[in-house]
Tab-separated table of C-alpha atoms in Angstrom:
chain	number	residue	atom	x	y	z
H	260	UNK	CA	76.682	-30.128	122.974
H	261	UNK	CA	73.891	-32.599	123.785
H	262	UNK	CA	70.543	-31.516	125.110
H	263	UNK	CA	69.621	-33.321	128.336
H	264	UNK	CA	65.988	-34.166	128.950
H	265	UNK	CA	65.394	-33.761	132.673
H	266	UNK	CA	61.613	-33.982	132.678
H	267	UNK	CA	59.168	-35.686	130.342
H	268	UNK	CA	55.443	-35.802	131.123
H	269	UNK	CA	56.375	-34.068	134.376
H	270	UNK	CA	58.503	-37.077	135.362
H	271	UNK	CA	62.131	-36.338	136.193
H	272	UNK	CA	63.651	-38.949	133.905
H	273	UNK	CA	67.151	-38.526	135.311
H	274	UNK	CA	65.853	-39.059	138.859
H	275	UNK	CA	63.881	-42.091	137.634
H	276	UNK	CA	67.011	-43.646	136.096
H	277	UNK	CA	68.999	-42.928	139.255
H	278	UNK	CA	66.261	-44.523	141.379
H	279	UNK	CA	66.352	-47.641	139.211
H	280	UNK	CA	70.158	-47.870	139.467
H	281	UNK	CA	70.037	-47.398	143.227
H	282	UNK	CA	67.466	-50.203	143.611
H	283	UNK	CA	69.421	-52.531	141.339
H	284	UNK	CA	72.430	-52.018	143.624
H	285	UNK	CA	70.387	-52.299	146.829
H	286	UNK	CA	67.091	-54.139	146.280
H	287	UNK	CA	65.717	-53.337	149.754
H	288	UNK	CA	65.243	-49.747	148.543
H	289	UNK	CA	62.188	-51.103	146.693
H	290	UNK	CA	60.488	-52.205	149.928
H	291	UNK	CA	57.646	-50.081	151.222
H	292	UNK	CA	54.898	-50.460	153.781
H	293	UNK	CA	52.022	-48.121	153.060
H	294	UNK	CA	49.342	-47.290	155.605
H	295	UNK	CA	45.962	-45.708	156.091
H	296	UNK	CA	43.769	-45.199	159.130
H	297	UNK	CA	40.015	-44.715	159.210
H	298	UNK	CA	37.878	-43.291	162.019
H	299	UNK	CA	34.181	-43.956	162.094
H	300	UNK	CA	32.127	-40.787	162.404
H	301	UNK	CA	28.432	-41.645	162.335
H	302	UNK	CA	26.259	-44.022	160.350
H	303	UNK	CA	27.978	-44.941	157.112
H	304	UNK	CA	30.463	-42.033	157.346
H	305	UNK	CA	34.153	-42.395	158.182
H	306	UNK	CA	37.238	-40.219	157.783
H	307	UNK	CA	40.505	-41.611	156.437
H	308	UNK	CA	43.925	-40.330	157.406
H	309	UNK	CA	46.866	-41.096	155.143
H	310	UNK	CA	50.233	-39.952	156.427
H	311	UNK	CA	53.680	-41.501	156.514
H	312	UNK	CA	54.925	-44.776	155.110
H	313	UNK	CA	57.895	-47.046	155.699
H	314	UNK	CA	60.608	-47.116	153.057
H	315	UNK	CA	63.499	-49.579	153.299
H	316	UNK	CA	62.901	-49.913	157.030
H	317	UNK	CA	62.792	-46.172	157.791
H	318	UNK	CA	59.894	-43.759	158.146
H	319	UNK	CA	59.216	-41.522	155.121
H	320	UNK	CA	58.527	-38.174	156.750
H	321	UNK	CA	58.167	-36.140	153.566
H	322	UNK	CA	54.542	-35.236	154.296
H	323	UNK	CA	54.092	-32.428	156.770
H	324	UNK	CA	50.383	-33.103	157.149
H	325	UNK	CA	48.404	-36.268	156.512
H	326	UNK	CA	45.791	-36.352	153.759
H	327	UNK	CA	42.216	-36.562	155.059
H	328	UNK	CA	39.403	-38.168	153.051
H	329	UNK	CA	35.712	-38.454	153.822
H	330	UNK	CA	33.861	-41.652	152.965
H	331	UNK	CA	30.106	-42.228	153.050
H	332	UNK	CA	27.257	-43.896	151.167
H	333	UNK	CA	24.468	-42.373	149.058
H	334	UNK	CA	20.974	-42.249	150.621
H	335	UNK	CA	19.914	-45.445	148.836
H	336	UNK	CA	22.578	-47.175	150.950
H	337	UNK	CA	21.539	-45.353	154.136
H	338	UNK	CA	24.167	-42.613	153.995
H	339	UNK	CA	24.191	-38.877	153.405
H	340	UNK	CA	26.619	-38.550	150.472
H	341	UNK	CA	29.344	-37.125	152.713
H	342	UNK	CA	31.951	-38.661	150.403
H	343	UNK	CA	32.535	-41.472	147.917
H	344	UNK	CA	31.951	-45.009	149.090
H	345	UNK	CA	34.554	-47.716	149.502
H	346	UNK	CA	34.105	-49.419	146.144
H	347	UNK	CA	34.145	-46.102	144.280
H	348	UNK	CA	37.415	-45.283	146.027
H	349	UNK	CA	38.774	-48.637	144.908
H	350	UNK	CA	37.999	-47.737	141.299
H	351	UNK	CA	39.696	-44.348	141.714
H	352	UNK	CA	42.753	-46.144	143.132
H	353	UNK	CA	42.948	-48.299	140.003
H	354	UNK	CA	42.802	-45.191	137.787
H	355	UNK	CA	45.527	-43.459	139.811
H	356	UNK	CA	47.720	-46.550	139.656
H	357	UNK	CA	47.333	-47.011	135.919
H	358	UNK	CA	48.058	-43.306	135.360
H	359	UNK	CA	51.321	-43.326	137.293
H	360	UNK	CA	52.462	-46.489	135.554
H	361	UNK	CA	51.540	-45.263	132.113
H	362	UNK	CA	53.074	-41.819	132.403
H	363	UNK	CA	56.292	-42.960	134.071
H	364	UNK	CA	56.906	-45.767	131.590
H	365	UNK	CA	56.030	-43.448	128.717
H	366	UNK	CA	58.616	-40.987	130.042
H	367	UNK	CA	61.248	-43.729	130.226
H	368	UNK	CA	60.436	-44.792	126.641
H	369	UNK	CA	60.543	-41.259	125.288
H	370	UNK	CA	56.786	-40.986	124.676
H	371	UNK	CA	55.253	-37.599	125.397
H	372	UNK	CA	51.709	-37.763	126.762
H	373	UNK	CA	49.441	-34.814	125.992
H	374	UNK	CA	46.279	-36.062	127.691
H	375	UNK	CA	45.349	-39.136	129.640
H	376	UNK	CA	42.222	-40.137	131.505
H	377	UNK	CA	40.635	-43.321	132.789
H	378	UNK	CA	37.011	-44.301	133.130
H	379	UNK	CA	36.408	-47.097	135.598
H	380	UNK	CA	33.292	-48.992	136.505
H	381	UNK	CA	32.378	-52.068	138.444
H	382	UNK	CA	29.210	-54.146	138.749
H	383	UNK	CA	28.088	-55.329	142.149
H	384	UNK	CA	25.097	-57.184	143.559
H	385	UNK	CA	24.771	-56.116	147.190
H	386	UNK	CA	22.606	-59.026	148.364
H	387	UNK	CA	25.620	-60.744	149.881
H	388	UNK	CA	26.797	-57.575	151.679
H	389	UNK	CA	23.261	-57.018	152.947
H	390	UNK	CA	22.970	-60.569	154.259
H	391	UNK	CA	20.068	-61.439	151.970
H	392	UNK	CA	21.599	-64.112	149.763
H	393	UNK	CA	24.923	-65.709	148.975
H	394	UNK	CA	23.973	-66.260	145.336
H	395	UNK	CA	26.195	-63.363	144.309
H	396	UNK	CA	29.698	-62.712	145.628
H	397	UNK	CA	30.217	-59.834	148.068
H	398	UNK	CA	32.343	-57.675	145.787
H	399	UNK	CA	32.442	-56.562	142.179
H	400	UNK	CA	31.694	-59.265	139.628
H	401	UNK	CA	33.752	-57.339	137.058
H	402	UNK	CA	35.770	-54.136	136.822
H	403	UNK	CA	36.182	-52.327	133.495
H	404	UNK	CA	38.785	-49.656	132.853
H	405	UNK	CA	39.045	-47.578	129.704
H	406	UNK	CA	42.118	-45.466	129.109
H	407	UNK	CA	41.990	-42.436	126.807
H	408	UNK	CA	45.494	-41.427	125.800
H	409	UNK	CA	46.602	-38.649	123.477
H	410	UNK	CA	50.258	-38.914	122.489
H	411	UNK	CA	50.644	-37.765	118.873
H	412	UNK	CA	54.320	-38.732	118.728
H	413	UNK	CA	53.642	-42.417	119.382
H	414	UNK	CA	51.924	-45.013	117.224
H	415	UNK	CA	48.704	-46.717	118.298
H	416	UNK	CA	50.654	-49.975	118.493
H	417	UNK	CA	53.223	-48.453	120.883
H	418	UNK	CA	50.470	-47.019	123.076
H	419	UNK	CA	48.590	-50.326	123.192
H	420	UNK	CA	51.726	-52.279	124.024
H	421	UNK	CA	52.436	-49.841	126.845
H	422	UNK	CA	48.850	-50.256	128.102
H	423	UNK	CA	49.423	-54.032	128.307
H	424	UNK	CA	52.751	-53.581	130.056
H	425	UNK	CA	51.192	-51.235	132.609
H	426	UNK	CA	48.441	-53.763	133.359
H	427	UNK	CA	51.041	-56.427	134.078
H	428	UNK	CA	53.024	-54.207	136.448
H	429	UNK	CA	50.256	-52.191	138.144
H	430	UNK	CA	50.227	-52.806	141.916
H	431	UNK	CA	46.487	-52.113	142.264
H	432	UNK	CA	45.545	-54.146	139.196
H	433	UNK	CA	47.695	-57.020	140.459
H	434	UNK	CA	45.980	-57.301	143.844
H	435	UNK	CA	42.536	-56.873	142.287
H	436	UNK	CA	43.056	-59.375	139.491
H	437	UNK	CA	45.075	-61.904	141.455
H	438	UNK	CA	44.043	-61.429	145.081
H	439	UNK	CA	46.198	-60.790	148.135
H	440	UNK	CA	46.180	-62.205	151.675
H	441	UNK	CA	44.159	-59.864	153.915
H	442	UNK	CA	44.656	-60.457	157.647
H	443	UNK	CA	42.067	-58.776	159.841
H	444	UNK	CA	42.142	-58.629	163.618
H	445	UNK	CA	39.847	-57.001	166.158
H	446	UNK	CA	40.942	-55.241	169.309
H	447	UNK	CA	38.110	-54.610	171.729
H	448	UNK	CA	38.508	-51.198	173.362
H	449	UNK	CA	37.402	-51.151	177.024
M	261	UNK	CA	3.421	-47.836	174.506
M	262	UNK	CA	6.550	-49.242	172.851
M	263	UNK	CA	9.546	-47.132	172.100
M	264	UNK	CA	10.633	-47.401	168.471
M	265	UNK	CA	14.322	-47.292	167.651
M	266	UNK	CA	14.681	-45.384	164.401
M	267	UNK	CA	18.438	-44.875	164.441
M	268	UNK	CA	21.241	-46.856	166.024
M	269	UNK	CA	24.897	-45.930	165.385
M	270	UNK	CA	23.515	-43.286	163.051
M	271	UNK	CA	21.964	-46.000	160.883
M	272	UNK	CA	18.231	-45.709	160.261
M	273	UNK	CA	17.315	-49.249	161.287
M	274	UNK	CA	13.758	-48.982	160.013
M	275	UNK	CA	14.999	-47.837	156.596
M	276	UNK	CA	17.556	-50.667	156.622
M	277	UNK	CA	14.847	-53.261	157.287
M	278	UNK	CA	12.629	-51.760	154.589
M	279	UNK	CA	15.544	-51.834	152.131
M	280	UNK	CA	16.133	-55.503	152.890
M	281	UNK	CA	12.437	-56.354	152.420
M	282	UNK	CA	12.314	-54.428	149.146
M	283	UNK	CA	15.348	-56.310	147.796
M	284	UNK	CA	13.964	-59.675	148.899
M	285	UNK	CA	10.849	-58.892	146.872
M	286	UNK	CA	12.774	-57.489	143.910
M	287	UNK	CA	16.387	-58.743	143.815
M	288	UNK	CA	17.437	-56.391	140.996
M	289	UNK	CA	17.256	-53.548	143.538
M	290	UNK	CA	20.596	-54.905	144.831
M	291	UNK	CA	22.335	-54.300	141.478
M	292	UNK	CA	24.677	-51.341	141.233
M	293	UNK	CA	27.339	-50.152	138.850
M	294	UNK	CA	29.737	-47.775	140.539
M	295	UNK	CA	32.103	-45.515	138.642
M	296	UNK	CA	35.106	-43.258	138.943
M	297	UNK	CA	37.035	-41.189	136.438
M	298	UNK	CA	40.624	-40.009	136.693
M	299	UNK	CA	42.335	-37.216	134.763
M	300	UNK	CA	46.091	-37.071	134.586
M	301	UNK	CA	47.488	-33.700	135.615
M	302	UNK	CA	51.272	-33.802	135.488
M	303	UNK	CA	53.943	-36.301	136.459
M	304	UNK	CA	52.553	-38.737	139.021
M	305	UNK	CA	49.556	-36.496	139.837
M	306	UNK	CA	45.970	-37.200	138.786
M	307	UNK	CA	42.545	-35.992	139.879
M	308	UNK	CA	39.658	-38.397	140.445
M	309	UNK	CA	36.026	-37.510	139.928
M	310	UNK	CA	33.372	-39.657	141.594
M	311	UNK	CA	29.800	-38.761	140.732
M	312	UNK	CA	26.724	-40.791	139.917
M	313	UNK	CA	26.168	-44.523	139.855
M	314	UNK	CA	23.675	-46.899	138.300
M	315	UNK	CA	21.121	-48.527	140.589
M	316	UNK	CA	18.760	-51.191	139.288
M	317	UNK	CA	19.250	-49.905	135.758
M	318	UNK	CA	18.616	-46.231	136.528
M	319	UNK	CA	20.996	-43.363	137.269
M	320	UNK	CA	21.343	-42.406	140.947
M	321	UNK	CA	21.310	-38.625	140.791
M	322	UNK	CA	21.408	-37.971	144.533
M	323	UNK	CA	24.772	-36.176	144.358
M	324	UNK	CA	24.569	-32.592	143.197
M	325	UNK	CA	28.327	-32.353	142.742
M	326	UNK	CA	30.900	-35.072	142.148
M	327	UNK	CA	33.574	-35.724	144.760
M	328	UNK	CA	37.064	-34.726	143.625
M	329	UNK	CA	40.210	-36.415	144.955
M	330	UNK	CA	43.865	-35.665	144.274
M	331	UNK	CA	46.326	-38.526	143.884
M	332	UNK	CA	50.106	-38.291	143.723
M	333	UNK	CA	53.289	-39.983	144.916
M	334	UNK	CA	55.819	-38.916	147.555
M	335	UNK	CA	59.166	-37.521	146.311
M	336	UNK	CA	60.897	-40.894	146.736
M	337	UNK	CA	58.523	-42.125	144.008
M	338	UNK	CA	59.061	-39.040	141.849
M	339	UNK	CA	55.973	-37.137	142.953
M	340	UNK	CA	55.260	-34.011	144.947
M	341	UNK	CA	52.937	-35.317	147.677
M	342	UNK	CA	49.893	-33.693	146.075
M	343	UNK	CA	47.717	-36.477	147.480
M	344	UNK	CA	47.781	-40.081	148.646
M	345	UNK	CA	49.000	-42.694	146.206
M	346	UNK	CA	46.943	-45.471	144.678
M	347	UNK	CA	47.835	-48.233	147.103
M	348	UNK	CA	47.243	-45.987	150.099
M	349	UNK	CA	43.801	-45.185	148.689
M	350	UNK	CA	43.154	-48.909	148.357
M	351	UNK	CA	43.889	-49.361	152.063
M	352	UNK	CA	41.563	-46.477	152.942
M	353	UNK	CA	38.848	-48.113	150.822
M	354	UNK	CA	39.194	-51.315	152.837
M	355	UNK	CA	38.831	-49.376	156.095
M	356	UNK	CA	35.742	-47.536	154.807
M	357	UNK	CA	34.198	-50.796	153.646
M	358	UNK	CA	34.805	-52.613	156.919
M	359	UNK	CA	33.404	-49.635	158.857
M	360	UNK	CA	30.135	-49.512	156.940
M	361	UNK	CA	29.696	-53.257	157.244
M	362	UNK	CA	30.492	-53.328	160.934
M	363	UNK	CA	28.318	-50.400	161.966
M	364	UNK	CA	25.303	-51.382	159.857
M	365	UNK	CA	25.338	-55.000	160.998
M	366	UNK	CA	25.866	-53.884	164.588
M	367	UNK	CA	22.808	-51.638	164.241
M	368	UNK	CA	20.751	-54.539	162.889
M	369	UNK	CA	21.894	-56.750	165.791
M	370	UNK	CA	21.152	-54.109	168.428
M	371	UNK	CA	24.821	-53.393	169.235
M	372	UNK	CA	25.654	-49.758	169.952
M	373	UNK	CA	29.104	-48.695	168.782
M	374	UNK	CA	30.795	-45.907	170.735
M	375	UNK	CA	34.063	-45.766	168.820
M	376	UNK	CA	35.498	-47.601	165.850
M	377	UNK	CA	38.678	-47.175	163.871
M	378	UNK	CA	40.799	-49.237	161.508
M	379	UNK	CA	44.536	-49.285	160.949
M	380	UNK	CA	45.554	-50.718	157.614
M	381	UNK	CA	48.937	-51.484	156.156
M	382	UNK	CA	50.342	-53.314	153.201
M	383	UNK	CA	53.830	-54.446	152.232
M	384	UNK	CA	55.007	-53.966	148.695
M	385	UNK	CA	58.245	-54.508	146.790
M	386	UNK	CA	58.230	-52.067	143.880
M	387	UNK	CA	60.870	-53.820	141.739
M	388	UNK	CA	58.160	-55.333	139.567
M	389	UNK	CA	56.328	-52.012	139.108
M	390	UNK	CA	59.660	-50.333	138.302
M	391	UNK	CA	60.553	-52.969	135.710
M	392	UNK	CA	63.676	-54.095	137.587
M	393	UNK	CA	62.763	-57.649	138.497
M	394	UNK	CA	59.827	-60.032	138.468
M	395	UNK	CA	61.020	-61.777	141.638
M	396	UNK	CA	58.324	-59.996	143.631
M	397	UNK	CA	54.723	-59.575	142.545
M	398	UNK	CA	53.563	-56.119	141.403
M	399	UNK	CA	51.155	-55.467	144.263
M	400	UNK	CA	50.993	-55.902	148.010
M	401	UNK	CA	52.348	-59.197	149.325
M	402	UNK	CA	50.057	-58.860	152.354
M	403	UNK	CA	47.486	-56.456	153.747
M	404	UNK	CA	46.859	-56.215	157.490
M	405	UNK	CA	43.813	-54.558	159.030
M	406	UNK	CA	43.288	-53.974	162.731
M	407	UNK	CA	39.895	-52.883	163.987
M	408	UNK	CA	39.535	-51.044	167.294
M	409	UNK	CA	35.948	-51.192	168.477
M	410	UNK	CA	34.407	-49.808	171.656
M	411	UNK	CA	30.909	-51.131	172.308
M	412	UNK	CA	30.455	-51.586	176.071
M	413	UNK	CA	27.038	-53.216	175.689
M	414	UNK	CA	28.384	-56.147	173.659
M	415	UNK	CA	30.658	-59.010	174.686
M	416	UNK	CA	34.095	-59.503	173.173
M	417	UNK	CA	32.795	-62.739	171.627
M	418	UNK	CA	29.902	-60.920	169.940
M	419	UNK	CA	32.232	-58.240	168.590
M	420	UNK	CA	34.700	-60.806	167.267
M	421	UNK	CA	31.974	-62.846	165.617
M	422	UNK	CA	30.696	-59.673	163.937
M	423	UNK	CA	34.237	-58.876	162.763
M	424	UNK	CA	34.402	-62.297	161.081
M	425	UNK	CA	30.978	-61.842	159.518
M	426	UNK	CA	31.959	-58.429	158.152
M	427	UNK	CA	35.114	-59.893	156.583
M	428	UNK	CA	33.042	-62.504	154.781
M	429	UNK	CA	30.575	-59.957	153.401
M	430	UNK	CA	32.837	-56.949	152.720
M	431	UNK	CA	32.848	-56.018	149.026
M	432	UNK	CA	36.369	-54.546	149.129
M	433	UNK	CA	37.804	-57.405	151.172
M	434	UNK	CA	36.187	-59.899	148.794
M	435	UNK	CA	37.788	-58.503	145.665
M	436	UNK	CA	41.151	-58.069	147.391
M	437	UNK	CA	41.227	-61.518	148.953
M	438	UNK	CA	39.644	-63.412	146.077
M	439	UNK	CA	40.423	-61.352	142.981
M	440	UNK	CA	38.077	-59.994	140.335
M	441	UNK	CA	38.222	-59.874	136.523
M	442	UNK	CA	39.666	-56.504	135.470
M	443	UNK	CA	39.148	-55.673	131.782
M	444	UNK	CA	41.272	-52.813	130.524
M	445	UNK	CA	41.031	-51.198	127.106
M	446	UNK	CA	42.853	-48.309	125.502
M	447	UNK	CA	41.327	-45.698	123.248
M	448	UNK	CA	43.882	-43.645	121.395
M	449	UNK	CA	42.782	-40.006	121.204
M	450	UNK	CA	43.697	-38.343	117.913
């Protein structure tokens, strides 16, 4: 009798393999449109609402309630610390993305992860944002991410190779490193 | 006797002008390093911790407690909907960034905002992330943002011009549209 691994690192490996087979047979199952909405509150504070998404042309209604997030600036940037700011959230998004990629690919490769964390930081000169000077770009000049992974059953070489693979296939890292068309339109509300 | 406007759109305009003057005199006051940390929980779920930042070489200690965020995937991506996923968070970050830029610049220009919201969406083909095919890129193929702004005292032309200006100076839009170096390292924990 063979033992069947159904979950590794909390990832249902059987479901993962079935998902991959389903997408190979029907590539449009890999197509998603994700969404977020933000509502300005006051000053530098806004609330984000993250609910449904589109999957293969149909609405994913698996979330009963949307997730709500508060965003704000620290006092030095004229806010009241009601939440993280936009660029901090961007860094958190990169850490989340790397984590999912690392743990899921580790599961598929048979690597058990005991602990994993990411530290992320980015340098920014806000003179451009503040309209003072265009010497510096508006956004981060550099983002640094450090992964800390404990997986005693895998060699350092295996873990480093996986880290490289995850960088190449990370959706957030891809748009940050390579850029993406951003189309912005304004609708004036009467 | 002249009336003094101290706040417009919840932005302390006097403090904003003083901040700008201070940075003009001492450009290093515009230098920040923002940070986030993520800790993997289980499966596709991680927790982010967003606390202090560096400002002009010193630690900004204005936050007594860090902000904590949960990230996860929906069931179709092998998660349990414990929080928004990474690319949804990225879209929320863009909305937060645009909001701060729009409202602060409106305040500086004397435009009162009554309502403002952003809808953001991004299309993604996950075959690359899932290791099935490199036909599609890993990240979003396009991001769309729609601003809805109500500011009865301003003309549509003024509001549209401000929308363009905010795009050009938005830190999150800049890194998304133009890319940024992302340096990733792995530390193996024994």
